[in-house]
């Protein structure tokens, strides 16, 4: 299992969109090769595979109202 380290990141904005469906992104997944943005739904749906390659997992879903 890969350890995920928290780093200080910026708050995702309304203009940040999910790479899977285009909805507002609330999760930023940083990997050695780059980063992907996901809505809460697609982050949860792909979490097990993404966590294996993630260097950082920035979950801001607590901001969803």
CSV table of N, CA and C in Angstrom, one decimal:
chain,number,residue,atom,x,y,z
A,1,UNK,N,0.8,-1.2,0.0
A,1,UNK,CA,0.0,0.0,0.0
A,1,UNK,C,0.9,1.2,0.0
A,2,UNK,N,0.5,2.2,-0.8
A,2,UNK,CA,1.3,3.5,-0.9
A,2,UNK,C,0.8,4.4,0.1
A,3,UNK,N,1.7,5.1,0.8
A,3,UNK,CA,1.4,6.1,1.8
A,3,UNK,C,1.1,7.4,1.1
A,4,UNK,N,0.0,8.1,1.5
A,4,UNK,CA,-0.3,9.3,0.9
A,4,UNK,C,0.0,10.4,1.9
A,5,UNK,N,0.8,11.4,1.4
A,5,UNK,CA,1.2,12.5,2.3
A,5,UNK,C,0.4,13.8,2.0
A,6,UNK,N,-0.1,14.4,3.0
A,6,UNK,CA,-0.9,15.6,2.8
A,6,UNK,C,0.1,16.8,2.6
A,7,UNK,N,-0.2,17.6,1.7
A,7,UNK,CA,0.6,18.8,1.4
A,7,UNK,C,-0.4,20.0,1.3
A,8,UNK,N,0.1,21.2,1.6
A,8,UNK,CA,-0.8,22.3,1.5
A,8,UNK,C,-1.2,22.6,0.1
A,9,UNK,N,-2.5,22.6,-0.2
A,9,UNK,CA,-3.0,22.9,-1.5
A,9,UNK,C,-4.0,24.0,-1.5
A,10,UNK,N,-4.3,24.5,-2.7
A,10,UNK,CA,-5.3,25.6,-2.8
A,10,UNK,C,-6.7,25.0,-2.9
A,11,UNK,N,-7.6,25.8,-2.4
A,11,UNK,CA,-9.0,25.4,-2.5
A,11,UNK,C,-9.4,25.3,-4.0
A,12,UNK,N,-10.1,24.2,-4.3
A,12,UNK,CA,-10.6,24.0,-5.7
A,12,UNK,C,-11.7,25.1,-5.9
A,13,UNK,N,-11.8,25.6,-7.1
A,13,UNK,CA,-12.8,26.6,-7.5
A,13,UNK,C,-13.9,26.1,-8.3
A,14,UNK,N,-15.0,26.8,-8.4
A,14,UNK,CA,-16.1,26.4,-9.2
A,14,UNK,C,-15.7,26.1,-10.7
A,15,UNK,N,-14.7,26.7,-11.1
A,15,UNK,CA,-14.2,26.5,-12.5
A,15,UNK,C,-13.4,25.3,-12.7
A,16,UNK,N,-13.0,24.7,-11.6
A,16,UNK,CA,-12.2,23.4,-11.6
A,16,UNK,C,-13.3,22.3,-11.9
A,17,UNK,N,-13.1,21.5,-12.9
A,17,UNK,CA,-14.1,20.5,-13.4
A,17,UNK,C,-13.5,19.1,-13.3
A,18,UNK,N,-14.4,18.2,-13.0
A,18,UNK,CA,-14.1,16.8,-13.0
A,18,UNK,C,-13.6,16.3,-14.3
A,19,UNK,N,-12.5,15.6,-14.3
A,19,UNK,CA,-11.9,15.0,-15.5
A,19,UNK,C,-12.7,13.9,-16.1
A,20,UNK,N,-13.6,13.3,-15.3
A,20,UNK,CA,-14.5,12.2,-15.8
A,20,UNK,C,-15.8,12.7,-16.4
A,21,UNK,N,-16.4,13.7,-15.8
A,21,UNK,CA,-17.8,14.1,-16.2
A,21,UNK,C,-18.0,15.6,-16.4
A,22,UNK,N,-17.1,16.4,-16.0
A,22,UNK,CA,-17.3,17.9,-16.2
A,22,UNK,C,-18.0,18.6,-15.0
A,23,UNK,N,-18.4,17.8,-14.0
A,23,UNK,CA,-19.1,18.5,-12.8
A,23,UNK,C,-18.0,19.2,-12.0
A,24,UNK,N,-18.4,20.0,-11.1
A,24,UNK,CA,-17.5,20.7,-10.3
A,24,UNK,C,-16.6,19.7,-9.5
A,25,UNK,N,-15.3,20.0,-9.5
A,25,UNK,CA,-14.3,19.1,-8.9
A,25,UNK,C,-14.2,19.4,-7.4
A,26,UNK,N,-14.1,18.4,-6.6
A,26,UNK,CA,-13.9,18.6,-5.1
A,26,UNK,C,-12.8,17.7,-4.6
A,27,UNK,N,-12.2,16.9,-5.5
A,27,UNK,CA,-11.0,16.1,-5.1
A,27,UNK,C,-9.9,16.2,-6.2
A,28,UNK,N,-8.7,16.5,-5.6
A,28,UNK,CA,-7.5,16.7,-6.5
A,28,UNK,C,-6.6,15.5,-6.2
A,29,UNK,N,-6.3,14.7,-7.2
A,29,UNK,CA,-5.4,13.6,-7.0
A,29,UNK,C,-4.1,13.9,-7.7
A,30,UNK,N,-3.0,14.0,-6.9
A,30,UNK,CA,-1.7,14.2,-7.5
A,30,UNK,C,-0.9,13.0,-7.6
A,31,UNK,N,-0.4,12.7,-8.8
A,31,UNK,CA,0.4,11.5,-9.0
A,31,UNK,C,1.8,12.0,-9.5
A,32,UNK,N,2.8,11.2,-9.6
A,32,UNK,CA,4.1,11.6,-10.1
A,32,UNK,C,4.0,12.1,-11.5
A,33,UNK,N,3.0,11.6,-12.3
A,33,UNK,CA,2.9,12.0,-13.7
A,33,UNK,C,2.0,13.3,-13.9
A,34,UNK,N,1.4,13.8,-12.8
A,34,UNK,CA,0.5,14.9,-12.9
A,34,UNK,C,-0.6,14.9,-12.0
A,35,UNK,N,-1.7,15.6,-12.3
A,35,UNK,CA,-2.9,15.6,-11.4
A,35,UNK,C,-4.2,15.4,-12.1
A,36,UNK,N,-5.1,14.9,-11.4
A,36,UNK,CA,-6.5,14.7,-12.0
A,36,UNK,C,-7.5,15.3,-11.0
A,37,UNK,N,-8.5,15.9,-11.5
A,37,UNK,CA,-9.6,16.4,-10.7
A,37,UNK,C,-10.8,15.6,-10.8
A,38,UNK,N,-11.6,15.4,-9.7
A,38,UNK,CA,-12.8,14.6,-9.7
A,38,UNK,C,-13.9,15.2,-8.9
A,39,UNK,N,-15.1,15.0,-9.3
A,39,UNK,CA,-16.3,15.3,-8.5
A,39,UNK,C,-16.2,14.2,-7.4
A,40,UNK,N,-17.0,14.4,-6.3
A,40,UNK,CA,-17.1,13.5,-5.2
A,40,UNK,C,-17.4,12.1,-5.7
A,41,UNK,N,-18.4,12.0,-6.6
A,41,UNK,CA,-18.9,10.7,-7.1
A,41,UNK,C,-17.8,9.9,-7.8
A,42,UNK,N,-17.1,10.5,-8.7
A,42,UNK,CA,-16.0,9.8,-9.5
A,42,UNK,C,-14.8,9.6,-8.6
A,43,UNK,N,-14.5,10.4,-7.6
A,43,UNK,CA,-13.4,10.2,-6.7
A,43,UNK,C,-13.7,8.9,-5.9
A,44,UNK,N,-14.9,8.8,-5.4
A,44,UNK,CA,-15.2,7.6,-4.6
A,44,UNK,C,-15.3,6.3,-5.5
A,45,UNK,N,-15.8,6.5,-6.7
A,45,UNK,CA,-15.9,5.3,-7.6
A,45,UNK,C,-14.6,4.7,-8.0
A,46,UNK,N,-13.6,5.6,-8.1
A,46,UNK,CA,-12.2,5.2,-8.5
A,46,UNK,C,-11.2,5.2,-7.4
A,47,UNK,N,-11.6,5.4,-6.2
A,47,UNK,CA,-10.7,5.7,-5.1
A,47,UNK,C,-9.6,4.6,-4.9
A,48,UNK,N,-10.0,3.3,-4.9
A,48,UNK,CA,-9.1,2.3,-4.6
A,48,UNK,C,-7.9,2.2,-5.6
A,49,UNK,N,-8.3,2.4,-6.9
A,49,UNK,CA,-7.2,2.4,-7.9
A,49,UNK,C,-6.4,3.7,-7.9
A,50,UNK,N,-7.0,4.8,-7.6
A,50,UNK,CA,-6.3,6.1,-7.6
A,50,UNK,C,-5.3,6.1,-6.4
A,51,UNK,N,-5.8,5.6,-5.2
A,51,UNK,CA,-4.9,5.7,-4.0
A,51,UNK,C,-3.6,4.9,-4.2
A,52,UNK,N,-3.6,3.9,-5.1
A,52,UNK,CA,-2.4,3.1,-5.3
A,52,UNK,C,-1.4,3.9,-6.0
A,53,UNK,N,-1.7,4.9,-6.8
A,53,UNK,CA,-0.8,5.7,-7.6
A,53,UNK,C,-0.7,7.2,-7.1
A,54,UNK,N,-1.5,7.5,-6.1
A,54,UNK,CA,-1.5,8.9,-5.6
A,54,UNK,C,-0.3,9.3,-4.7
A,55,UNK,N,0.2,10.4,-5.0
A,55,UNK,CA,1.2,11.0,-4.1
A,55,UNK,C,0.5,11.9,-3.1
A,56,UNK,N,-0.6,12.5,-3.5
A,56,UNK,CA,-1.4,13.3,-2.6
A,56,UNK,C,-2.9,13.2,-2.9
A,57,UNK,N,-3.7,13.1,-1.9
A,57,UNK,CA,-5.2,13.0,-2.1
A,57,UNK,C,-5.8,14.2,-1.4
A,58,UNK,N,-6.3,15.2,-2.1
A,58,UNK,CA,-6.8,16.4,-1.6
A,58,UNK,C,-8.3,16.4,-1.7
A,59,UNK,N,-9.0,16.0,-0.6
A,59,UNK,CA,-10.5,15.8,-0.6
A,59,UNK,C,-11.1,17.0,0.0
A,60,UNK,N,-11.8,17.8,-0.8
A,60,UNK,CA,-12.5,18.9,-0.3
A,60,UNK,C,-14.0,18.8,-0.4
A,61,UNK,N,-14.5,17.5,-0.4
A,61,UNK,CA,-15.9,17.2,-0.4
A,61,UNK,C,-16.7,17.8,0.8
A,62,UNK,N,-16.0,18.1,1.9
A,62,UNK,CA,-16.7,18.7,3.0
A,62,UNK,C,-17.3,20.1,2.7
A,63,UNK,N,-16.9,20.6,1.6
A,63,UNK,CA,-17.4,21.9,1.1
A,63,UNK,C,-18.7,21.8,0.4
A,64,UNK,N,-19.1,20.6,0.0
A,64,UNK,CA,-20.4,20.4,-0.7
A,64,UNK,C,-21.5,20.8,0.2
A,65,UNK,N,-22.4,21.6,-0.3
A,65,UNK,CA,-23.6,22.0,0.6
A,65,UNK,C,-24.8,21.3,0.2
